[in-house]
CSV table of C-alpha atoms in Angstrom, one decimal:
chain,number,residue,atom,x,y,z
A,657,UNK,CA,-2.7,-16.5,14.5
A,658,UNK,CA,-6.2,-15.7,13.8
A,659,UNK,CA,-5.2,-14.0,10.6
A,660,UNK,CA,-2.8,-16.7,9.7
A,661,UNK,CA,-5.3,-19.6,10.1
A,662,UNK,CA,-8.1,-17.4,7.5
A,663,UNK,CA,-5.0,-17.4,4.7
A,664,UNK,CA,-4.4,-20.8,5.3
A,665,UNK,CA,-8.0,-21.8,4.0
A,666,UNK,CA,-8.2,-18.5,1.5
A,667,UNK,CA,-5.8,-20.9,-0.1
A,668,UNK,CA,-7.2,-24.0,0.2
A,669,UNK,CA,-10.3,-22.5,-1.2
A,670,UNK,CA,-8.3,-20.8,-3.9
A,671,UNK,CA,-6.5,-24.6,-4.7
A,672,UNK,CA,-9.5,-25.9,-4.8
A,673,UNK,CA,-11.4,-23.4,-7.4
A,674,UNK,CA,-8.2,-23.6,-9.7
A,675,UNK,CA,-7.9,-27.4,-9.8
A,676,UNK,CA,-11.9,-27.2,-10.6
A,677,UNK,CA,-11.0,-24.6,-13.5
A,678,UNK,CA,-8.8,-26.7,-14.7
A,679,UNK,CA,-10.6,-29.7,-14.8
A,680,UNK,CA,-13.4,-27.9,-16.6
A,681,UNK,CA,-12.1,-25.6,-18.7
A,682,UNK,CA,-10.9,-27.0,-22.4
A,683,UNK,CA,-7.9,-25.1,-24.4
A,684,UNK,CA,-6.8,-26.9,-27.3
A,685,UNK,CA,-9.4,-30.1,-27.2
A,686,UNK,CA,-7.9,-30.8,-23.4
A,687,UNK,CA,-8.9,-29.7,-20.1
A,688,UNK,CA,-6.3,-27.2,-18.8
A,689,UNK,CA,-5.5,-29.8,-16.2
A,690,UNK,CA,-3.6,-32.0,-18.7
A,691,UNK,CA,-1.4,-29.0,-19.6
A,692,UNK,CA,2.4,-29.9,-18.2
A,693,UNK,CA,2.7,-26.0,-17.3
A,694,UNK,CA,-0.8,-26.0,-15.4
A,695,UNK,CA,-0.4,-28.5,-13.5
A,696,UNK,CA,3.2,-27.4,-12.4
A,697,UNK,CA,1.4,-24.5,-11.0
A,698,UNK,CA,-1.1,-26.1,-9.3
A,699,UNK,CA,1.7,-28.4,-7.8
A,700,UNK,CA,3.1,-24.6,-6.6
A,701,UNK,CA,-0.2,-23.5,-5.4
A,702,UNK,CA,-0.7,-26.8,-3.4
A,703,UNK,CA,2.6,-26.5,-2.2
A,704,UNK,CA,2.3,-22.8,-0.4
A,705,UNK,CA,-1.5,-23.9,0.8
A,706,UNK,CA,0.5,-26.8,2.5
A,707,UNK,CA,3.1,-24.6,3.9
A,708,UNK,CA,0.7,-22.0,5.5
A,709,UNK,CA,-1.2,-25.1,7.1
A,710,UNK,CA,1.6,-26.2,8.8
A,711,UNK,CA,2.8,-23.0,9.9
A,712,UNK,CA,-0.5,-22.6,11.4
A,713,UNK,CA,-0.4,-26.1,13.4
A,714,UNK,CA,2.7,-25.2,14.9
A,715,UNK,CA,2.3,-21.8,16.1
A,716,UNK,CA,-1.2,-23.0,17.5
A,717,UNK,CA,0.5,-25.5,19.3
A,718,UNK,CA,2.9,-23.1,20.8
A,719,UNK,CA,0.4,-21.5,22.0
A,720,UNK,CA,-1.2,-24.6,23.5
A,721,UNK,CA,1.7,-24.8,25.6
A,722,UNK,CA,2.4,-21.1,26.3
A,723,UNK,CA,4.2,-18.7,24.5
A,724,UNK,CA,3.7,-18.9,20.8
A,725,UNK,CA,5.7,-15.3,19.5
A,726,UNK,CA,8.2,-17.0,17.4
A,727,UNK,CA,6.2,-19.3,15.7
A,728,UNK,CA,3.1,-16.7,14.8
A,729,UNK,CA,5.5,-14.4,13.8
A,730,UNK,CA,7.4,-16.9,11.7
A,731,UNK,CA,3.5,-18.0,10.4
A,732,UNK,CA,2.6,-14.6,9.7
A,733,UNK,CA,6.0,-14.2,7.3
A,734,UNK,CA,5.4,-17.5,5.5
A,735,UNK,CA,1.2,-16.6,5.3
A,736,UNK,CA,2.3,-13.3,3.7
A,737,UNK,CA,4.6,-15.0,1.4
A,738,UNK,CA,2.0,-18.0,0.0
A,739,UNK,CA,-1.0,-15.2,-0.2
A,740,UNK,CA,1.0,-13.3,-2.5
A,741,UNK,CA,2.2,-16.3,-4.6
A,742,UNK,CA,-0.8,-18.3,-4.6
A,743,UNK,CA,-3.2,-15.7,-5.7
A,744,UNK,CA,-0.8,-15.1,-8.5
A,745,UNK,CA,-1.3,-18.3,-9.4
A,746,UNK,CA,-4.6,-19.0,-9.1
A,747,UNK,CA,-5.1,-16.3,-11.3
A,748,UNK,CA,-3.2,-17.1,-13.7
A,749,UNK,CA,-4.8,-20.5,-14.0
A,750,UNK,CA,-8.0,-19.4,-14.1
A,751,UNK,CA,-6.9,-16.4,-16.5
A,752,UNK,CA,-9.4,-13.6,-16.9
A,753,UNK,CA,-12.3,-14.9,-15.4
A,754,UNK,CA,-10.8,-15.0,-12.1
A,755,UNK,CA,-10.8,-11.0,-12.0
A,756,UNK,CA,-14.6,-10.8,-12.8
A,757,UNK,CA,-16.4,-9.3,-9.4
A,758,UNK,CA,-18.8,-12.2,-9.7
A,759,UNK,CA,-16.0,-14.8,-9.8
A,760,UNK,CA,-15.4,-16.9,-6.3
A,761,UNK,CA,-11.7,-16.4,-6.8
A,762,UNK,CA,-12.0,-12.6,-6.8
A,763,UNK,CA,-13.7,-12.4,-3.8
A,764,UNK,CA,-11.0,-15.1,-2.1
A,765,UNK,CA,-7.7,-13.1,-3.1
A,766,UNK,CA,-9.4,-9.5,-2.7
A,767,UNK,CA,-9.3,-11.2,1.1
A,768,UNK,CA,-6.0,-12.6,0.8
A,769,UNK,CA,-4.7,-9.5,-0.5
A,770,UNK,CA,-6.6,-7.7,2.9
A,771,UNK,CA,-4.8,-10.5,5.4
A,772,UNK,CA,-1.4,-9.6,4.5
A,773,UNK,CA,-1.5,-6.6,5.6
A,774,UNK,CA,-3.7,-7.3,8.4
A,775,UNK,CA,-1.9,-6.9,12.0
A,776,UNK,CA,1.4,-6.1,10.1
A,777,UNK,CA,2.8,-6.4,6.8
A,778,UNK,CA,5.9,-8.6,6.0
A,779,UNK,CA,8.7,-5.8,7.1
A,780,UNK,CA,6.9,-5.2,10.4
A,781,UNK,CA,6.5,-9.4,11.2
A,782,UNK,CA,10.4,-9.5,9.8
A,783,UNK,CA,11.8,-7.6,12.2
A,784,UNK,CA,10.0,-8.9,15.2
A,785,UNK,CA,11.1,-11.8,14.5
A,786,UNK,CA,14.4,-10.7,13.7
A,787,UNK,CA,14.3,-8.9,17.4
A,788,UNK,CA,13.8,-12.1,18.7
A,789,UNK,CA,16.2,-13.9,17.1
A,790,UNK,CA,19.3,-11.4,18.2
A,791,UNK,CA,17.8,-11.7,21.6
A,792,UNK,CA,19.0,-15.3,21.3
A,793,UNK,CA,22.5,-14.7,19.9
A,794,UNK,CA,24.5,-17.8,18.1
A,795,UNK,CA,24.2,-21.2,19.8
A,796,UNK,CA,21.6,-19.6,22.2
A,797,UNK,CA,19.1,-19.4,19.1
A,798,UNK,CA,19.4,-22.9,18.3
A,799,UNK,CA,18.6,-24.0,22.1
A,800,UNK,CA,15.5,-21.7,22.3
A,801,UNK,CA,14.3,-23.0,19.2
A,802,UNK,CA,14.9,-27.0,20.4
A,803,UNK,CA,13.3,-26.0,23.4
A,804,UNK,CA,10.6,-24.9,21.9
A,805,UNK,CA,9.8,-27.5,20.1
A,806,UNK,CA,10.1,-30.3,22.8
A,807,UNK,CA,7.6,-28.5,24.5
A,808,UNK,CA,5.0,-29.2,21.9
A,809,UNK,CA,6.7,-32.6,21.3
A,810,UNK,CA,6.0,-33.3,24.9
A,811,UNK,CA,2.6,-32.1,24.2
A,812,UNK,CA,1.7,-34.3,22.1
């Protein structure tokens, strides 16, 4: 969860360097920012920042009220996903000056790129979760997972 919570703000801080980029940086007597195509990535970028943030609420507040294996693995999976997405994108919106050692951004997706293979890569967080969903079987899955969630509804 640990793991999952540092990708979440690796890229928030990646968002936040490539909206700054963009703002600054001028290509064709506009900042980048104004471009249609650059700000449909940043909408992506934002958009798997968002995704790993919420995975991370929810599988810390499974864990607030006991077992949390479903939802960090499920976390993990979507983490690994958004790192690998986002720093593609943040790269590309900063273009080659986001590969320069000196750069912020280099240092945030050299870390990213560390995390996801941190405690288990994609395949190995897959089929964990994929053990735990057979374990469940058919309309059994859909109970453990309703259950699980009233518990942290019932948290709240």
């Amino acid at each position: 969860l640990t793991i999952v919570a540092m990708i979440a703000g690796a890229l928030q801080k990646a968002m936040e360097l490539s909206i700054e980029h963009a703002n600054v940086r001028v290509q064709f007597g506009k900042p980048l920012s104004k471009q249609q195509a650059v700000q449909q990535s940043l909408a992506a970028l934002a958009e798997e920042a968002a995704a790993v943030a919420v995975a991370v609420e929810a599988a810390a507040a499974a864990r607030d009220v006991g077992d949390a294996a479903f939802e960090i693995a499920a976390a993990k999976i979507r983490a690994n996903r958004a790192a690998g997405l986002g720093g593609a994108i943040a790269h590309q919106v900063h273009g080659a000056i986001g590969f320069t050692q000196d750069h912020s951004l280099h240092h945030t997706t050299a870390a990213l790129s560390r995390w996801r293979s941190a405690y288990g890569n994609d395949a190995y967080w897959s089929a964990h979760l994929g053990e735990m969903v057979v374990r469940h079987r058919g309309t059994g899955l859909w109970q453990e997972l309703t259950r699980r969630s009233d518990l942290i509804v019932r948290l709240d």
